[in-house]
Coordinates of C-alpha atoms and ligand atoms in Angstrom, one line a residue:
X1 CA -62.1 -98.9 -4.3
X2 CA -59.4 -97.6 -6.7
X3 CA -59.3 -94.8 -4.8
X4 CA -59.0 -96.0 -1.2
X5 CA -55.9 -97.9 -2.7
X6 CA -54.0 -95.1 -4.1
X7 CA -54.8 -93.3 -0.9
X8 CA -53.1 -96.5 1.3
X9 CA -50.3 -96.8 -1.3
X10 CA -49.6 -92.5 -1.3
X11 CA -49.6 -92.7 2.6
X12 CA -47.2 -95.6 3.1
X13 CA -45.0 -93.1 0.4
X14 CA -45.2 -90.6 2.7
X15 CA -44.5 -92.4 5.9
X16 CA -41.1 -93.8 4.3
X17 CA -40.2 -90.7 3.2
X18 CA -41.1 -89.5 6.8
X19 CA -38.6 -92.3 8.2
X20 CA -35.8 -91.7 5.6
X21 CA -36.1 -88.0 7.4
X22 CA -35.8 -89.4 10.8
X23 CA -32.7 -92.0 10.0
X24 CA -31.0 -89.1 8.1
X25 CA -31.4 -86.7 10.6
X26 CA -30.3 -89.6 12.9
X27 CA -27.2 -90.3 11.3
X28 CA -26.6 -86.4 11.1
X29 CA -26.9 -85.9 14.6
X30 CA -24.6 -83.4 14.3
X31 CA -25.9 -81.4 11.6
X32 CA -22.5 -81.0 10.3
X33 CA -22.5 -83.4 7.1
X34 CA -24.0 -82.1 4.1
X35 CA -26.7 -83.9 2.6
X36 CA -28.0 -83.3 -0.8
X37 CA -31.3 -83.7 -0.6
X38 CA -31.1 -80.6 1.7
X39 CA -29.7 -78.3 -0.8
X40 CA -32.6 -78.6 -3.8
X41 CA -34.0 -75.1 -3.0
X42 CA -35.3 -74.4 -6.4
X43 CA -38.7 -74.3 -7.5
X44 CA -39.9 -76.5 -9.3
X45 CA -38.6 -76.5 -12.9
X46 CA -41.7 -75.2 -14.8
X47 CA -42.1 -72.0 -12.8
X48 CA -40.1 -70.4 -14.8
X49 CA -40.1 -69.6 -18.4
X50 CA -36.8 -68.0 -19.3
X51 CA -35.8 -69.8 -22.6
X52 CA -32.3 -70.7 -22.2
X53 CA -30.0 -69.3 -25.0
X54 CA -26.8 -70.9 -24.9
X55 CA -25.2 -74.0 -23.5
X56 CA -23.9 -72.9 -20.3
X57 CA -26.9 -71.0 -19.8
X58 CA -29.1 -74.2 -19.9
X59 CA -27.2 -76.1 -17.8
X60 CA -27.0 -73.8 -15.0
X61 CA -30.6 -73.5 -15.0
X62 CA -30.6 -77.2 -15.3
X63 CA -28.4 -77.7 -11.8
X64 CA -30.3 -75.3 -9.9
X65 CA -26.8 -73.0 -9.6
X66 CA -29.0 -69.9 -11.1
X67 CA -32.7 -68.9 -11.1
X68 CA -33.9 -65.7 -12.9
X69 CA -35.3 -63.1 -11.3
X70 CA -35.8 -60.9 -14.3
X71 CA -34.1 -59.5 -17.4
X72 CA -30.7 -59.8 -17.1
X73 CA -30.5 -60.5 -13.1
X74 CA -30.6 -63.9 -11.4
X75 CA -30.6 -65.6 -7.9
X76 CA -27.3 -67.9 -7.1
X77 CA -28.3 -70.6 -5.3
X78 CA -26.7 -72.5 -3.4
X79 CA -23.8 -73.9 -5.3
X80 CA -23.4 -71.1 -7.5
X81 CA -23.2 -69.0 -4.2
X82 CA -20.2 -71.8 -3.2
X83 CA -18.1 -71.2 -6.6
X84 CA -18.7 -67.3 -6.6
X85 CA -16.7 -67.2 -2.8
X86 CA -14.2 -69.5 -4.2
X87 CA -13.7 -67.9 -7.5
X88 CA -13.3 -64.9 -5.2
X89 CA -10.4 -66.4 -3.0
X90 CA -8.9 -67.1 -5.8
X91 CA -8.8 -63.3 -6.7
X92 CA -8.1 -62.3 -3.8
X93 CA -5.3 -64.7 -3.1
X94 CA -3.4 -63.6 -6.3
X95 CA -4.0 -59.4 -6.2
X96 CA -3.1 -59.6 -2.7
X97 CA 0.1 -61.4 -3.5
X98 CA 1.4 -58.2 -5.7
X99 CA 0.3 -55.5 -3.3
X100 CA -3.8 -55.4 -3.4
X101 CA -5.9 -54.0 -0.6
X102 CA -9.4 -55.0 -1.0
X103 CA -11.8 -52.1 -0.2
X104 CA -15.3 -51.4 -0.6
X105 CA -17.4 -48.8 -2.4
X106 CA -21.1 -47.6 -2.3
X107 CA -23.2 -48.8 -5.0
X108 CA -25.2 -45.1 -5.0
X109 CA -22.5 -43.1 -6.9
X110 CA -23.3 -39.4 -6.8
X111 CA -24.3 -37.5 -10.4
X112 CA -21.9 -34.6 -9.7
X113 CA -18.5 -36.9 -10.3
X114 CA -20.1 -38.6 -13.2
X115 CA -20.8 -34.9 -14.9
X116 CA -17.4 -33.6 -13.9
X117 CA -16.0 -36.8 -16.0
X118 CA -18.5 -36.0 -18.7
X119 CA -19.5 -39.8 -18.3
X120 CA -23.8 -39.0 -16.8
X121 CA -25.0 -39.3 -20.3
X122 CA -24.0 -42.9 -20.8
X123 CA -26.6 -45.1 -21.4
X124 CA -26.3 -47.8 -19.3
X125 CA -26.4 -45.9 -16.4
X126 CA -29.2 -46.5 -13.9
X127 CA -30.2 -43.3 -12.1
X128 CA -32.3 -42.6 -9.7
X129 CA -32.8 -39.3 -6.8
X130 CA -32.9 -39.4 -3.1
X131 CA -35.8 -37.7 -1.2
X132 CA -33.8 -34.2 -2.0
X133 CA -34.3 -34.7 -5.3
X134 CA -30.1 -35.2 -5.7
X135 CA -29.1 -37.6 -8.9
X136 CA -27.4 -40.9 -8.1
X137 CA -26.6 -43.3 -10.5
X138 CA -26.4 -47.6 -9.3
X139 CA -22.3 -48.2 -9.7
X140 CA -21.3 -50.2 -13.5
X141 CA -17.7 -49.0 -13.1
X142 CA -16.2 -47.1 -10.1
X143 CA -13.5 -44.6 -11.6
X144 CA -15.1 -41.9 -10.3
X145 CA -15.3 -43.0 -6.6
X146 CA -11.8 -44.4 -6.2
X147 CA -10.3 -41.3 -7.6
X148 CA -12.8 -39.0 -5.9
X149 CA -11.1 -40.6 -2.3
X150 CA -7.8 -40.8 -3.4
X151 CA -8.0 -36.4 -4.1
X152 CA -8.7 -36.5 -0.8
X153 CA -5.6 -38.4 1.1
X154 CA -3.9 -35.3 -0.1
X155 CA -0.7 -34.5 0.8
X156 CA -0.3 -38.2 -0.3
X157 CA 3.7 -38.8 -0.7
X158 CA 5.3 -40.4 -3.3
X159 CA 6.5 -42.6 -1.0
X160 CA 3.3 -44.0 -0.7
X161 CA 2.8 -45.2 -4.0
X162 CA 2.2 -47.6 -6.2
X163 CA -1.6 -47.3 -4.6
X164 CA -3.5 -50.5 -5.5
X165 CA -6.5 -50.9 -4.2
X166 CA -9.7 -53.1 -5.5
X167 CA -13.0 -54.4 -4.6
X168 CA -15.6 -57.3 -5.7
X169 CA -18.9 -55.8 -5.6
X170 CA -22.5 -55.9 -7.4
X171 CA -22.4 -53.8 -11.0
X172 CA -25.2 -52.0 -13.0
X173 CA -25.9 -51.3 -16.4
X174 CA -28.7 -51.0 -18.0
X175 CA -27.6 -53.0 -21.2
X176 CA -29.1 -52.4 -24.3
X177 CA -29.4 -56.3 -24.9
X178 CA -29.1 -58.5 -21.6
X179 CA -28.5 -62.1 -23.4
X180 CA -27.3 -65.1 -22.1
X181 CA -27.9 -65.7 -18.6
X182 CA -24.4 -64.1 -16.2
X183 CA -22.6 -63.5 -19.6
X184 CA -24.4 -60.3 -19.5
X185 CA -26.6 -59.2 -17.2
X186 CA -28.0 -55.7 -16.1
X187 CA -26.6 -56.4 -12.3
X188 CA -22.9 -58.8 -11.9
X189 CA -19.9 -59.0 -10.1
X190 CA -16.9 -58.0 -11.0
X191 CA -13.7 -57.4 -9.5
X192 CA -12.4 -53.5 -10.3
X193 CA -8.7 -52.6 -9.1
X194 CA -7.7 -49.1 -9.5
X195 CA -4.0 -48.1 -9.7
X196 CA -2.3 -44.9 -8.7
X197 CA 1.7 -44.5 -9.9
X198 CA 3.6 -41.8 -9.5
X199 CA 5.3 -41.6 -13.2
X200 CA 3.8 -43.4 -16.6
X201 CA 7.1 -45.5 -16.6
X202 CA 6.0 -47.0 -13.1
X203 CA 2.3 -47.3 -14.1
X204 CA 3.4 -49.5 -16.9
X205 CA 5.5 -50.8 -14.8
X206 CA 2.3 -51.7 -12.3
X207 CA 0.0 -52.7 -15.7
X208 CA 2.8 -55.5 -16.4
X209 CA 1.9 -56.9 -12.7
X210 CA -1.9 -56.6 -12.4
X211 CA -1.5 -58.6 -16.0
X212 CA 1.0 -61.3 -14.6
X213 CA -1.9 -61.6 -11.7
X214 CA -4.4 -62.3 -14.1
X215 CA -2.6 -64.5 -16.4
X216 CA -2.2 -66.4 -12.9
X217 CA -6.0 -66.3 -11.8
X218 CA -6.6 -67.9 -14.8
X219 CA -3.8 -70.3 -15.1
X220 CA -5.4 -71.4 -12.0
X221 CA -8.4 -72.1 -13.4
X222 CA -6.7 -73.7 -15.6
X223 CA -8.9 -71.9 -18.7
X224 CA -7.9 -71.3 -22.0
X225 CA -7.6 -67.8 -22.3
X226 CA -6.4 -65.6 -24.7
X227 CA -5.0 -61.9 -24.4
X228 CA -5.4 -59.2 -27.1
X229 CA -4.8 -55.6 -27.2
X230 CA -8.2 -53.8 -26.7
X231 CA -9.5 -50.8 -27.6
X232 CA -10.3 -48.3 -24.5
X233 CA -13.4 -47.0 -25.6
X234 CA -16.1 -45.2 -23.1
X235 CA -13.6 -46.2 -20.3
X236 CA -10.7 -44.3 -22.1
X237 CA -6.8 -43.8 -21.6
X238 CA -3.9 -45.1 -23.5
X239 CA -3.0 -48.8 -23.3
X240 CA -6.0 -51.9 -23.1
X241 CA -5.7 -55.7 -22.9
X242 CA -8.6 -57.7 -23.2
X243 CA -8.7 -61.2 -21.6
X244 CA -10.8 -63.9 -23.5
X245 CA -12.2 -67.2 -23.4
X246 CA -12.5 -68.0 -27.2
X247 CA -16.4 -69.3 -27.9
X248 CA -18.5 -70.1 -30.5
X249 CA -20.9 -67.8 -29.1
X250 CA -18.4 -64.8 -27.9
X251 CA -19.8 -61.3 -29.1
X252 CA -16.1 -60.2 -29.4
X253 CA -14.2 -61.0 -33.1
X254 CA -10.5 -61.5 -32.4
X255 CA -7.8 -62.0 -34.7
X256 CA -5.1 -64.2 -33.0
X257 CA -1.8 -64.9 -34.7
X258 CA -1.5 -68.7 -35.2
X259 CA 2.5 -68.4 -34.9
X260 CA 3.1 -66.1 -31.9
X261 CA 0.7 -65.2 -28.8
X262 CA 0.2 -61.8 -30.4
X263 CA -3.8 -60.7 -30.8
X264 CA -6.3 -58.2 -31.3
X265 CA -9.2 -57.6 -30.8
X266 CA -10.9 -56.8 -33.9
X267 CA -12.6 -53.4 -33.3
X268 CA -9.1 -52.1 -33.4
X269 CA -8.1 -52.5 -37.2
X270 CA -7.9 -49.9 -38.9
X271 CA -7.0 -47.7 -36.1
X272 CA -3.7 -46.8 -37.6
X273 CA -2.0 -49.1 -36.0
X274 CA -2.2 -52.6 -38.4
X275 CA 1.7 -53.4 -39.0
X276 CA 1.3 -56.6 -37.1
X277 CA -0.7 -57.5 -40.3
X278 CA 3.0 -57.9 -42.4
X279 CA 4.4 -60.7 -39.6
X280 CA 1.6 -62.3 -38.3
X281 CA -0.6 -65.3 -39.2
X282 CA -4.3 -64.3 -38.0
X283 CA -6.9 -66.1 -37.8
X284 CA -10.4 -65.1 -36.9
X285 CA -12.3 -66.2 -33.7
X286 CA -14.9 -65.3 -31.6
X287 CA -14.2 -64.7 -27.3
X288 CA -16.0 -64.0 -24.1
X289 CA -14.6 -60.8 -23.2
X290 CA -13.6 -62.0 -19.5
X291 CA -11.0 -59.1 -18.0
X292 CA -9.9 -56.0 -19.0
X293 CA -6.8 -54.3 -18.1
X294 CA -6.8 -50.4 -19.0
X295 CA -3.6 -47.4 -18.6
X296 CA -5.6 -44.9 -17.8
X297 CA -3.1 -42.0 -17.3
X298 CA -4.6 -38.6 -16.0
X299 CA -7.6 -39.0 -17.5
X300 CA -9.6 -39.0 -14.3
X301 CA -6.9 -38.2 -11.6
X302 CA -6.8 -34.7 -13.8
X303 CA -10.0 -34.2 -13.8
X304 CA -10.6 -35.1 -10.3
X305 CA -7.7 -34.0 -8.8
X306 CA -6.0 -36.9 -7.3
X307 CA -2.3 -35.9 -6.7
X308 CA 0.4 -37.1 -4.8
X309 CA 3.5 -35.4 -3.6
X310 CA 6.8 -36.0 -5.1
X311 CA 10.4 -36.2 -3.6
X312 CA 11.1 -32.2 -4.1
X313 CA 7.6 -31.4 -2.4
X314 CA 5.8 -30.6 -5.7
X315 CA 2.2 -32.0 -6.0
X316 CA 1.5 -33.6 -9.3
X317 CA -1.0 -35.4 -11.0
X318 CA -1.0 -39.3 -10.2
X319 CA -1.1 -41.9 -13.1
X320 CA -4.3 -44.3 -12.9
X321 CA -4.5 -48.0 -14.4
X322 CA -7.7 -49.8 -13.9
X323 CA -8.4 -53.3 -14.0
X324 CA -11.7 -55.3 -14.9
X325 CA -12.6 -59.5 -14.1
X326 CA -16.7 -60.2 -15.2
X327 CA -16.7 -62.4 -11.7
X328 CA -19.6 -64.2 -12.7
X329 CA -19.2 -64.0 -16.6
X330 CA -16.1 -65.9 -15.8
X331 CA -18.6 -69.0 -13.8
X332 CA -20.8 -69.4 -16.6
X333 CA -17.9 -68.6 -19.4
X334 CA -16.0 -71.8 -17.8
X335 CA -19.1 -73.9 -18.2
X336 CA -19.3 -72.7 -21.9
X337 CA -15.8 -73.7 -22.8
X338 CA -15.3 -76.9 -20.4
X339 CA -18.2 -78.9 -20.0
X340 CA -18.6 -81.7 -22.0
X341 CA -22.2 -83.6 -23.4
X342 CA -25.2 -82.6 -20.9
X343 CA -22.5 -82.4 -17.6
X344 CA -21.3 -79.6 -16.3
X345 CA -17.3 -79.0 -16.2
X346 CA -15.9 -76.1 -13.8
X347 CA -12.1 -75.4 -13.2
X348 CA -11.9 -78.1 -10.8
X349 CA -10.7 -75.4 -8.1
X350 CA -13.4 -73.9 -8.0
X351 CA -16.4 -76.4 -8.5
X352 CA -19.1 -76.4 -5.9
X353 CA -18.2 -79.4 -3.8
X354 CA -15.3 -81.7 -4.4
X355 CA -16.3 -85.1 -3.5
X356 CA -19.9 -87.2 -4.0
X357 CA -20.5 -89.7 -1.9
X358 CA -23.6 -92.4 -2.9
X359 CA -24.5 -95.0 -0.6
X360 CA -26.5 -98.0 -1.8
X361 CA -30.3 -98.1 -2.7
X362 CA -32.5 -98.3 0.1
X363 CA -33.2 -101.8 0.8
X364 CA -31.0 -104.8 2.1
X365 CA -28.4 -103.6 4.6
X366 CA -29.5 -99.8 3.7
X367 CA -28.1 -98.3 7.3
X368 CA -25.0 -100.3 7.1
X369 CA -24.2 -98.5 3.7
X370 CA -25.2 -95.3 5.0
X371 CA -23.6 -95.6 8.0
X372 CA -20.4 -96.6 5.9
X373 CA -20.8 -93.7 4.0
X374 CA -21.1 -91.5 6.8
X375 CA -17.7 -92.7 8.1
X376 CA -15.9 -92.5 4.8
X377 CA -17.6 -88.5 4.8
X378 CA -16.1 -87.7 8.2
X379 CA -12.3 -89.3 7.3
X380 CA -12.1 -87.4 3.6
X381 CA -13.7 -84.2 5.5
X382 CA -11.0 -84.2 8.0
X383 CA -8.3 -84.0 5.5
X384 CA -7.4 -80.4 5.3
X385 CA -7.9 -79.8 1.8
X386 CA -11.5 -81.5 2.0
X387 CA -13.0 -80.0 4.9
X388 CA -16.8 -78.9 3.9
X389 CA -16.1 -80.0 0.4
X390 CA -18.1 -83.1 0.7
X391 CA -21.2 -83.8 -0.1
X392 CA -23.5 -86.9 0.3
X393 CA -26.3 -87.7 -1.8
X394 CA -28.5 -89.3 0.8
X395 CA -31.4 -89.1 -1.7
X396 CA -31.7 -93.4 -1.4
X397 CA -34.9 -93.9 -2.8
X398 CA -33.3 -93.3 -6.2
X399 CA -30.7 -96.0 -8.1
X400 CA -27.0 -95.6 -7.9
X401 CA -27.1 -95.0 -11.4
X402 CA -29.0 -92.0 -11.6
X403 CA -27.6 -90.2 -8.8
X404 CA -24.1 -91.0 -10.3
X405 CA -25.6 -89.3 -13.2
X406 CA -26.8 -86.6 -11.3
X407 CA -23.0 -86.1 -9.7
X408 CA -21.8 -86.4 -13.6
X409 CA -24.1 -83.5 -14.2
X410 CA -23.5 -81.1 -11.8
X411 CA -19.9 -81.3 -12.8
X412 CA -18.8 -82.2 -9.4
X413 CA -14.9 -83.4 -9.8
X414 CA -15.4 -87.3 -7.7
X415 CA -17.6 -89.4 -6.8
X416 CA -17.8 -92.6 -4.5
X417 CA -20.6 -95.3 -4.5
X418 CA -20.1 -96.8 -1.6
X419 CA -22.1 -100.1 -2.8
X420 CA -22.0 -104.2 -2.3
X421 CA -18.1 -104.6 -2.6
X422 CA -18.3 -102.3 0.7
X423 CA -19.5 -105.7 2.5
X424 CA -16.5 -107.3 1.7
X425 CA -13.9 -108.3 4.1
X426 CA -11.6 -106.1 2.8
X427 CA -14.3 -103.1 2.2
X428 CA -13.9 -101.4 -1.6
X429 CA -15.4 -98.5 -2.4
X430 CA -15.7 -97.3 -6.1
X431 CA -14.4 -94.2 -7.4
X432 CA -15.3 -92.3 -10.6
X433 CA -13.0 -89.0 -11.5
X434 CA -15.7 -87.5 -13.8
X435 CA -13.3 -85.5 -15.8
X436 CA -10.5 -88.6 -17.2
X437 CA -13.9 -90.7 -17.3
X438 CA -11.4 -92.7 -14.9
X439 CA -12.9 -95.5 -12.7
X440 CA -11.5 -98.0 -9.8
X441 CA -12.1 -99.7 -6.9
X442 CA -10.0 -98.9 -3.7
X443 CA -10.1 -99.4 0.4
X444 CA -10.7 -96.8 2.5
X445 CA -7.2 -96.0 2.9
X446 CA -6.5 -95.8 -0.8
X447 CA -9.0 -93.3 -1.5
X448 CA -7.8 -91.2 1.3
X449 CA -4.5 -91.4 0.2
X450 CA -5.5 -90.3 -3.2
X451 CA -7.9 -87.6 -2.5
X452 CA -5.1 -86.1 0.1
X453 CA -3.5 -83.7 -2.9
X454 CA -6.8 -83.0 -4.4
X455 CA -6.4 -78.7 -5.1
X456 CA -9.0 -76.6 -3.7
X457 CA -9.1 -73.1 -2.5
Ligands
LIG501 P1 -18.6 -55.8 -22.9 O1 -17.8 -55.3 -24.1 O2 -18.7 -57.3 -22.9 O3 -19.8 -55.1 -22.6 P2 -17.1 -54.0 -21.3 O4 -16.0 -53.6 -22.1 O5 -18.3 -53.1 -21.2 O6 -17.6 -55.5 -21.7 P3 -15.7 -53.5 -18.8 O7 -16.4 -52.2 -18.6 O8 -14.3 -53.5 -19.2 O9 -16.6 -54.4 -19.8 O10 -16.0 -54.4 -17.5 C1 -15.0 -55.3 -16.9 C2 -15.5 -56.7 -17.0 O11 -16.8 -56.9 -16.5 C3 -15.6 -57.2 -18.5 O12 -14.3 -57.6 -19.0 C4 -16.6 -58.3 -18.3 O13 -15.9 -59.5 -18.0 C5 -17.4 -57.9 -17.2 N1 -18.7 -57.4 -17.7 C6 -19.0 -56.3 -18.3 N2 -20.3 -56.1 -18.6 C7 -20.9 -57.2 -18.1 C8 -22.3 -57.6 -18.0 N3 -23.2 -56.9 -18.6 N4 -22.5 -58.8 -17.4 C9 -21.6 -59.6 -16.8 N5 -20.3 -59.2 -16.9 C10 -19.9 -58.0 -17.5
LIG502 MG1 -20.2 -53.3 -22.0

């Protein structure tokens, strides 16, 4: 008897679930709005096991932005997919503005540039062989490549030059300690520019720009980041700036001067060159190592032979800078440093959709809410800033409350419940800015009018 019931009661379950699908896909005849509850591709939360290890890390596994694949490599889904292109416009927007060309590189690098730049032995390359037996290694860092084509646009003139070209591709390295989630992993993206001058003076000259670029990506972001003199290590070459995101759980110790915006990071003391020591006031912190800016010289255009003509028809050498952003170490470094309780916070630029819209529990008047949230979703989408950054969480069978809470948590910038005060004659819809914890009521026209000069990419 029992269970005949629980069979009646799990079919009529299944049935209005059935309908919700049908008035959904009703009221989305189009197919153009996007509804939540068809963007929960992740499996179900148990299947996997990775233990989280830091904050950020949790709650992207908790918002279905990541899913791990295995050590040190991870699916985006679809939101994290959404903030990785944006985080790229972004990029692109402000190394195109001083002269970038965006280009891109194969992954399979061959061994023979690696050995000629004494760099095969590292290890955190992945190698593998073709069918011939012939050594490749799986790109970390593409030095070797860019300099490798640049030898051969010879006779390049000087004319020609400053050179800056850059990509935003998929990285390897076989790290000795993948920890984290996208902090560090074993496969990432990151954005590498590679700079060609024709004098030192002039690729300083060019450093001092691709910085200024970077200071403006992540003014845009509106992060607070920190920039120290570096140490060049296995990259090599003269000058280095590290770009951080001081954390708690940073594997970088800086020592930032409490009265100036001088810093370093601290690897470097005791490399002869401490005099800062006698003016500043440092104090210790740990960062997330985020970019990294290097002045190569002729360290690998020497070695390579990537020359350019000059003015009197001599070839010389050229002068290289190169330029690293951890793409998605910068995602889940934002989370670290901006989110606040169990919600997610993300430079609101680039956050995966702008605006939440709830309509009311299903139940009295259910399609007149939906279908007033359906309106309210076209109007905001046809503002030029919002188009596609709107989402509605059509998921009615749950409260307001918890898919507020569910909005709060995926960090996504405004929400709208459009609820009872929508049946009045004047209709009101309420608005919650998640990051001031700000809430009000406002007509149709008033939350229009406010959302127009919301910043998105
Ligand atoms: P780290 O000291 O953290 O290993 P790195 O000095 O090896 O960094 P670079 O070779 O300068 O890093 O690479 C450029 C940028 O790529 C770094 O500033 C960082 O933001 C990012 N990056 C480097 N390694 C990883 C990784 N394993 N996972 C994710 N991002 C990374
Ligand atoms: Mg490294």
């Amino acid at each position: 008897m029992s269970c005949c019931l629980s069979i009646t009661l799990s079919k009529s379950k299944m049935l209005s679930a059935c309908m919700r699908q049908v008035v959904r896909r009703y009221h989305n005849c189009t197919g153009k709005r996007k509804y939540l509850s068809d963007m929960f591709y992740s499996p179900a939360k148990s299947k996997h096991k990775e233990e989280y290890s830091c904050k950020s890390h949790r709650l992207l596994l908790a918002n279905d932005i990541i899913y791990p694949c295995h050590s040190g490599a991870y699916y985006l889904l679809p939101f994290g997919q959404r903030v990785l292109e944006k985080l790229t416009r972004v990029i692109d927007d402000e190394l195109q503005a001083i002269g970038g060309q965006k280009i891109s590189m194969p992954t399979l690098a061959p061994s023979k540039l690696w050995r000629k730049t004494e760099r095969w032995n590292t290890p955190e390359l992945f190698k593998l062989k073709d069918r011939a037996e012939t050594d490749y290694c799986l790109g970390p860092t593409h030095e070797e490549l860019i300099t490798d084509y640049v030898r051969q646009l010879h006779p390049l003139s000087y004319k020609r030059l400053p050179l800056m070209l850059y990509q935003i591709t998929r990285k390897f390295r076989d790290e000795m300690a993948p920890k984290y989630g996208l902090l560090r992993g074993r496969e990432f993206e990151m954005k590498d520019m590679y700079t060609f001058d024709a004098t030192e003076e002039n690729a300083r000259v060019t450093y001092e720009i691709v910085c200024n670029a970077y200071d403006k990506i992540f003014k845009r972001l509106n992060l607070p980041f920190v920039k120290v003199a570096g140490a060049t290590g296995n990259i090599g070459g003269k000058l280095s700036h590290e770009y951080h995101l001081p954390a708690d759980i940073g594997q970088d110790q800086l020592l930032i001067c409490e009265k100036c915006d001088f810093g370093l990071n601290k690897e470097l003391v005791g490399a002869g060159d401490d005099e800062f020591g006698k003016h500043c006031h440092l104090k210790e912190i740990n960062g997330i190592e985020v970019g990294h800016a290097f002045l190569l010289g002729t360290k690998y255009s020497e070695v390579l032979d990537a020359c350019f003509v000059d003015k009197d028809g001599n070839t010389q050498v050229t002068k290289m800078g190169c330029f690293g952003l951890g793409v998605t170490r910068i995602i889940q470094a934002s989370v670290e440093v901006l989110s606040v309780d169990d919600n997610i916070r993300w430079p609101e630029v680039i956050a995966p959709y702008h605006v939440c819209i709830i309509p009311q529990k299903e139940g009295y008047m259910a399609d007149k809410f939906f279908s007033m949230a359906n309106d309210l979703y076209d109007k905001l989408d046809s503002l030029p800033n919002l188009h596609d950054e709107i989402l509605l969480d059509d998921r009615t069978q749950l409260t307001v409350g918890k898919r507020i809470k569910k909005a709060n948590e995926m960090g996504l910038p405004y929400i709208v419940v459009v609820g009872r005060k929508a049946l009045e004659e004047i209709p009101l819809f309420e608005v919650i800015e998640t990051s001031e914890k700000r809430t009000f009521f406002a007509s149709a026209e008033q939350v229009i009018e406010h959302m127009k000069n919301i910043q998105t990419v």
